[in-house]
Amino acid sequence: MKNNLKFIDDIITKIKHDDTHRKLKSGHAIGKYIHINKQKLLNLCSNDYLGIANIKSETIEQIECCSRSIISDPVFGILESELAHHKMQENSLIYPTGYMANLGAIQTIVQHDDVILSDEFNHASIIDACKLTHGKIFVYKHNNIEDLESKIRLKQKRIFIITEGIFSMDGDFANLKQIVEIAEKKNALIIMDDAHGDFVVGQDGKGSASRLHVEKKIDLYISSLSKGLGSFGGYIASKNNVIELCVNRSRSFIYTSALPSKLINLALTRYKANREYYRKRLWRNVNKLKNGLKKSGYKINSESQIIPIIIGDEKMTMEFSKYLLNNNIYAVPIRYPTVAKNNARIRISMTSSFSDKEIENIINIFDSGISKFKLN
Ligand SMILES: Cc1ncc(COP(=O)(O)O)c(C=O)c1O
């Protein structure tokens, strides 16, 4: 029988040949551990940075399933007004995921012939969102303000600069102060996806813009509830008219089912938790781990809780990850296409949950790894 899908095998063979093949690993993430079969591993890839994903909500509702355009449970409005306040914006809107928030909001706000300037390291959801617009897309070199400025022509109609707050694979912060200066000079708008900075940095965890006191200069915030808030979902925050337009035109908001209210209640409970306590613990842990890794000889450039250990070679990165696994540490290897080829890395994300003893154990294992894999 003719196999029309044979070309798929060829693509997969090529992926395997490039050492970038992925297989889903079956296991459970519970608190700071990952359980795979009978092995209990320290989870170094959690997005629950504050370690609050175990805080329970008291409400248990049935799970309903319909678009918010049909009916919108009031609990969404309650969380949205909290999130608007949190971002110091007029209003906010919750989407089913951060990915969908990017797709829906960027596609809605960018109009025909508008110009988008997007950082080359922006997350896949931003890249996909830009492709859905009718704007002209220019990619500027990562965090490179000269390159950004050189790509702005004054005769361009409307210009959007899109950046992440903390870059998800490198853990560095966007050069927001300079971006704001350029945006003011060139009359451009700023869209910032702060999925990894939100609830984690800045005053009261208000995010990357708050860290540099430029929170009022961002025109549209996009974020996730699934990371620093340890919950599920995505949201945007901006002026009332942006939210109104998204309710009316944003395809990934309208043409899909809303999150179950139970999850919104959960996010609300975690929003109201003593996040400052967990944030302080997180930064203590981040500093302890970074100091230990630096002492071992690792080059650590990250300023945030996301700490990449750049290895380069894909195969060696996989072997390093296996070595960690054998030592009860789970830290995923990141390879192409998530990062450029030969730029593979072990991406550590630190959380508030680890004890001093556990961090010391992690440092010891990385310390032995540096000579074993000849990384210095
Ligand atoms: C920068 C960035 N934006 C958006 C997302 C998507 O968020 P969510 O997991 O809520 O879809 C991610 C997820 O990893 C991310 O890193």
Coordinates of N, CA, C and O in Angstrom, one line a residue, residues 188-282:
A188 N 7.5 55.0 19.3 CA 7.1 53.6 19.1 C 6.4 53.1 20.3 O 6.5 53.7 21.4
L189 N 5.6 52.0 20.2 CA 4.9 51.4 21.3 C 5.7 50.2 21.8 O 6.5 49.6 21.0
I190 N 5.6 49.9 23.0 CA 6.3 48.7 23.6 C 5.4 47.6 24.0 O 4.4 47.9 24.8
I191 N 5.6 46.4 23.5 CA 4.9 45.2 24.0 C 5.9 44.4 24.7 O 7.0 44.1 24.2
M192 N 5.6 44.0 26.0 CA 6.6 43.2 26.7 C 5.9 41.9 27.2 O 4.9 41.9 27.9
D193 N 6.5 40.8 26.9 CA 6.1 39.5 27.4 C 7.0 39.2 28.6 O 8.2 39.0 28.5
D194 N 6.4 39.3 29.8 CA 7.2 39.2 31.0 C 6.8 37.9 31.8 O 6.8 37.8 33.0
A195 N 6.6 36.8 31.0 CA 6.2 35.5 31.6 C 7.1 35.1 32.7 O 6.7 34.5 33.7
H196 N 8.5 35.4 32.6 CA 9.4 34.9 33.6 C 9.8 35.9 34.7 O 10.3 35.6 35.7
G197 N 9.4 37.2 34.4 CA 9.8 38.2 35.4 C 8.6 38.5 36.3 O 8.7 39.0 37.4
D198 N 7.4 38.3 35.7 CA 6.2 38.6 36.5 C 6.1 37.8 37.8 O 6.3 36.6 37.8
F199 N 5.7 38.5 38.9 CA 5.6 37.9 40.2 C 6.9 37.5 40.8 O 7.0 37.0 41.9
V200 N 8.0 37.7 40.1 CA 9.3 37.3 40.5 C 10.3 38.4 40.8 O 11.0 38.4 41.8
V201 N 10.3 39.5 39.9 CA 11.2 40.6 40.2 C 10.3 41.9 40.3 O 9.1 41.9 40.0
G202 N 11.1 43.0 40.6 CA 10.4 44.3 40.7 C 9.7 44.4 42.1 O 9.6 43.5 42.9
Q203 N 9.2 45.6 42.3 CA 8.5 45.9 43.6 C 7.3 45.0 43.7 O 6.4 44.9 42.8
D204 N 7.2 44.3 44.8 CA 6.1 43.3 45.1 C 5.9 42.3 43.9 O 4.8 41.8 43.7
G205 N 7.0 42.0 43.2 CA 6.9 41.1 42.1 C 6.1 41.6 40.9 O 5.6 40.8 40.1
K206 N 6.1 42.9 40.7 CA 5.3 43.5 39.6 C 6.0 43.3 38.3 O 5.4 43.6 37.2
G207 N 7.2 42.8 38.3 CA 7.8 42.4 37.0 C 9.0 43.2 36.6 O 9.5 44.1 37.3
S208 N 9.5 42.9 35.4 CA 10.8 43.4 34.9 C 10.8 44.9 34.7 O 11.8 45.6 34.9
A209 N 9.6 45.5 34.3 CA 9.6 46.9 34.1 C 9.6 47.7 35.5 O 10.2 48.7 35.6
S210 N 9.0 47.1 36.4 CA 9.0 47.7 37.8 C 10.4 47.7 38.4 O 10.8 48.6 39.0
R211 N 11.1 46.7 38.1 CA 12.5 46.6 38.5 C 13.3 47.8 38.1 O 14.2 48.2 38.8
L212 N 13.0 48.4 36.9 CA 13.7 49.5 36.4 C 12.9 50.8 36.5 O 13.2 51.8 35.8
H213 N 11.7 50.7 37.2 CA 10.8 51.9 37.4 C 10.3 52.4 36.0 O 10.2 53.6 35.9
V214 N 10.1 51.6 35.1 CA 9.5 52.1 33.8 C 8.2 51.4 33.5 O 7.7 51.3 32.4
E215 N 7.5 51.0 34.6 CA 6.3 50.2 34.4 C 5.2 51.0 33.6 O 4.4 50.4 32.9
K216 N 5.2 52.3 33.7 CA 4.1 53.1 33.0 C 4.5 53.2 31.5 O 3.7 53.8 30.8
K217 N 5.7 52.9 31.2 CA 6.1 53.1 29.8 C 5.8 51.9 28.9 O 6.1 52.0 27.7
I218 N 5.2 50.9 29.4 CA 4.9 49.7 28.6 C 3.5 49.8 28.1 O 2.6 50.1 28.9
D219 N 3.3 49.7 26.8 CA 1.9 49.8 26.3 C 1.1 48.6 26.5 O -0.1 48.7 26.6
L220 N 1.7 47.4 26.3 CA 0.9 46.2 26.5 C 1.8 45.2 27.2 O 2.9 44.8 26.7
Y221 N 1.3 44.7 28.3 CA 2.0 43.6 29.0 C 1.3 42.3 28.6 O 0.1 42.2 28.5
I222 N 2.2 41.3 28.4 CA 1.7 39.9 28.2 C 2.4 39.0 29.2 O 3.6 39.2 29.4
S223 N 1.6 38.1 29.8 CA 2.3 37.3 30.8 C 1.5 36.0 31.0 O 0.5 35.7 30.3
S224 N 2.1 35.1 31.8 CA 1.6 33.8 32.1 C 1.2 33.7 33.6 O 1.9 34.3 34.4
L225 N 0.2 32.9 33.8 CA -0.1 32.7 35.2 C 0.5 31.3 35.7 O 0.4 30.9 36.8
S226 N 1.2 30.7 34.7 CA 1.7 29.3 34.9 C 3.1 29.3 35.4 O 3.7 28.2 35.5
K227 N 3.7 30.5 35.7 CA 5.1 30.4 36.1 C 5.2 31.0 37.5 O 4.9 30.3 38.5
G228 N 5.5 32.3 37.7 CA 5.7 32.9 39.0 C 4.4 32.7 39.9 O 4.6 32.7 41.1
L229 N 3.3 32.6 39.3 CA 2.1 32.5 40.1 C 1.7 31.0 40.4 O 0.8 30.7 41.1
G230 N 2.5 30.1 39.8 CA 2.3 28.7 40.1 C 0.9 28.2 39.7 O 0.4 27.3 40.4
S231 N 0.2 28.8 38.8 CA -1.2 28.4 38.5 C -1.3 28.0 37.0 O -0.5 27.2 36.6
F232 N -2.2 28.5 36.3 CA -2.4 28.1 34.9 C -3.1 29.2 34.2 O -4.0 29.9 34.7
G233 N -2.7 29.5 33.0 CA -3.4 30.5 32.2 C -2.4 31.6 31.7 O -1.2 31.6 32.1
G234 N -2.9 32.6 31.0 CA -2.2 33.7 30.5 C -3.0 35.0 30.6 O -4.2 34.9 30.8
Y235 N -2.4 36.1 30.6 CA -3.1 37.4 30.6 C -2.4 38.5 29.9 O -1.2 38.4 29.7
I236 N -3.2 39.5 29.6 CA -2.6 40.8 29.1 C -3.1 41.9 30.0 O -4.1 41.8 30.7
A237 N -2.3 43.0 30.1 CA -2.7 44.2 30.8 C -2.4 45.4 30.0 O -1.3 45.5 29.5
S238 N -3.3 46.3 30.0 CA -3.1 47.5 29.1 C -4.2 48.5 29.4 O -4.8 48.5 30.5
K239 N -4.4 49.4 28.4 CA -5.5 50.4 28.5 C -6.8 49.7 28.3 O -6.9 48.7 27.6
N240 N -7.9 50.4 28.8 CA -9.2 49.8 28.6 C -9.5 49.5 27.1 O -10.1 48.5 26.8
N241 N -9.1 50.5 26.2 CA -9.5 50.3 24.8 C -8.8 49.0 24.2 O -9.4 48.3 23.4
V242 N -7.6 48.7 24.6 CA -6.9 47.5 24.1 C -7.7 46.3 24.6 O -7.9 45.3 23.8
I243 N -8.1 46.3 25.8 CA -8.8 45.1 26.3 C -10.2 45.0 25.6 O -10.6 43.9 25.2
E244 N -10.8 46.1 25.4 CA -12.1 46.1 24.7 C -12.0 45.5 23.3 O -12.8 44.7 22.9
L245 N -10.9 45.9 22.6 CA -10.7 45.4 21.3 C -10.4 43.9 21.3 O -10.9 43.2 20.4
C246 N -9.6 43.5 22.3 CA -9.3 42.1 22.3 C -10.6 41.2 22.6 O -10.7 40.1 22.1
V247 N -11.4 41.7 23.5 CA -12.7 41.0 23.7 C -13.5 40.9 22.4 O -14.2 39.9 22.2
N248 N -13.4 41.9 21.6 CA -14.1 41.9 20.3 C -13.5 41.2 19.2 O -14.2 40.7 18.3
R249 N -12.1 41.2 19.1 CA -11.5 40.7 17.9 C -10.4 39.6 18.1 O -10.0 39.0 17.2
S250 N -10.0 39.4 19.4 CA -8.9 38.5 19.6 C -9.3 37.0 19.4 O -10.1 36.5 20.2
R251 N -8.7 36.4 18.4 CA -9.3 35.1 18.0 C -9.0 34.0 19.0 O -9.8 33.1 19.3
S252 N -7.8 34.1 19.7 CA -7.5 33.0 20.7 C -8.2 33.3 22.0 O -8.1 32.5 22.9
F253 N -8.9 34.4 22.1 CA -9.7 34.7 23.2 C -11.2 34.2 23.0 O -11.8 33.6 23.8
I254 N -11.6 34.6 21.7 CA -13.1 34.3 21.4 C -13.4 32.9 21.0 O -14.3 32.3 21.5
Y255 N -12.5 32.3 20.2 CA -12.8 31.1 19.5 C -12.2 29.9 20.3 O -11.7 29.0 19.7
T256 N -12.3 29.9 21.6 CA -11.9 28.8 22.4 C -12.6 28.8 23.7 O -13.2 29.8 24.1
S257 N -12.5 27.7 24.4 CA -13.2 27.6 25.7 C -12.4 28.3 26.8 O -11.1 28.3 26.7
A258 N -13.1 28.9 27.7 CA -12.4 29.6 28.8 C -11.8 28.6 29.8 O -12.2 27.4 29.8
L259 N -10.8 29.0 30.5 CA -10.3 28.2 31.6 C -11.4 27.9 32.6 O -12.3 28.7 32.8
P260 N -11.4 26.7 33.2 CA -12.4 26.4 34.2 C -12.2 27.4 35.4 O -11.1 27.8 35.8
S261 N -13.3 27.9 35.9 CA -13.3 28.9 37.0 C -12.4 28.4 38.2 O -11.8 29.2 38.9
K262 N -12.4 27.1 38.4 CA -11.7 26.5 39.5 C -10.2 26.9 39.4 O -9.6 27.2 40.4
L263 N -9.7 27.0 38.2 CA -8.3 27.4 38.0 C -8.1 28.9 38.3 O -7.0 29.3 38.7
I264 N -9.1 29.6 37.9 CA -9.0 31.1 38.2 C -9.0 31.3 39.7 O -8.3 32.2 40.2
N265 N -9.9 30.6 40.4 CA -9.9 30.7 41.9 C -8.6 30.3 42.5 O -8.1 31.0 43.4
L266 N -8.0 29.3 41.9 CA -6.7 28.9 42.4 C -5.6 30.0 42.2 O -4.8 30.3 43.1
A267 N -5.7 30.6 41.0 CA -4.7 31.7 40.7 C -4.9 32.8 41.7 O -4.0 33.4 42.2
L268 N -6.2 33.1 42.0 CA -6.6 34.2 42.9 C -6.0 33.9 44.3 O -5.5 34.8 44.9
T269 N -6.2 32.7 44.7 CA -5.7 32.3 46.0 C -4.2 32.5 46.1 O -3.6 33.0 47.1
R270 N -3.5 32.1 45.0 CA -2.0 32.2 45.1 C -1.6 33.6 44.9 O -0.6 34.0 45.4
Y271 N -2.4 34.4 44.2 CA -2.1 35.8 44.0 C -2.1 36.5 45.4 O -1.3 37.4 45.7
K272 N -3.1 36.0 46.3 CA -3.2 36.7 47.6 C -2.3 36.1 48.6 O -2.4 36.5 49.8
A273 N -1.6 35.0 48.3 CA -0.7 34.4 49.3 C 0.4 35.4 49.6 O 0.6 36.4 49.0
N274 N 1.2 35.1 50.7 CA 2.3 35.9 51.1 C 3.4 35.7 50.1 O 4.4 35.1 50.4
R275 N 3.3 36.3 48.9 CA 4.3 36.1 47.8 C 5.6 36.6 48.2 O 6.7 36.2 47.7
E276 N 5.6 37.7 49.0 CA 6.9 38.3 49.3 C 7.8 37.4 50.1 O 9.0 37.4 49.9
Y277 N 7.2 36.6 51.0 CA 8.0 35.6 51.8 C 8.7 34.6 50.8 O 9.9 34.4 50.9
Y278 N 7.9 34.1 49.8 CA 8.5 33.2 48.9 C 9.5 33.8 47.9 O 10.5 33.2 47.5
R279 N 9.2 35.1 47.6 CA 10.2 35.8 46.7 C 11.5 36.0 47.4 O 12.6 35.8 46.7
K280 N 11.5 36.3 48.6 CA 12.8 36.5 49.4 C 13.6 35.2 49.4 O 14.8 35.1 49.2
R281 N 12.9 34.1 49.7 CA 13.5 32.8 49.7 C 14.1 32.4 48.3 O 15.2 31.9 48.2
L282 N 13.3 32.7 47.3 CA 13.8 32.4 45.9 C 15.1 33.1 45.6 O 16.0 32.5 45.2

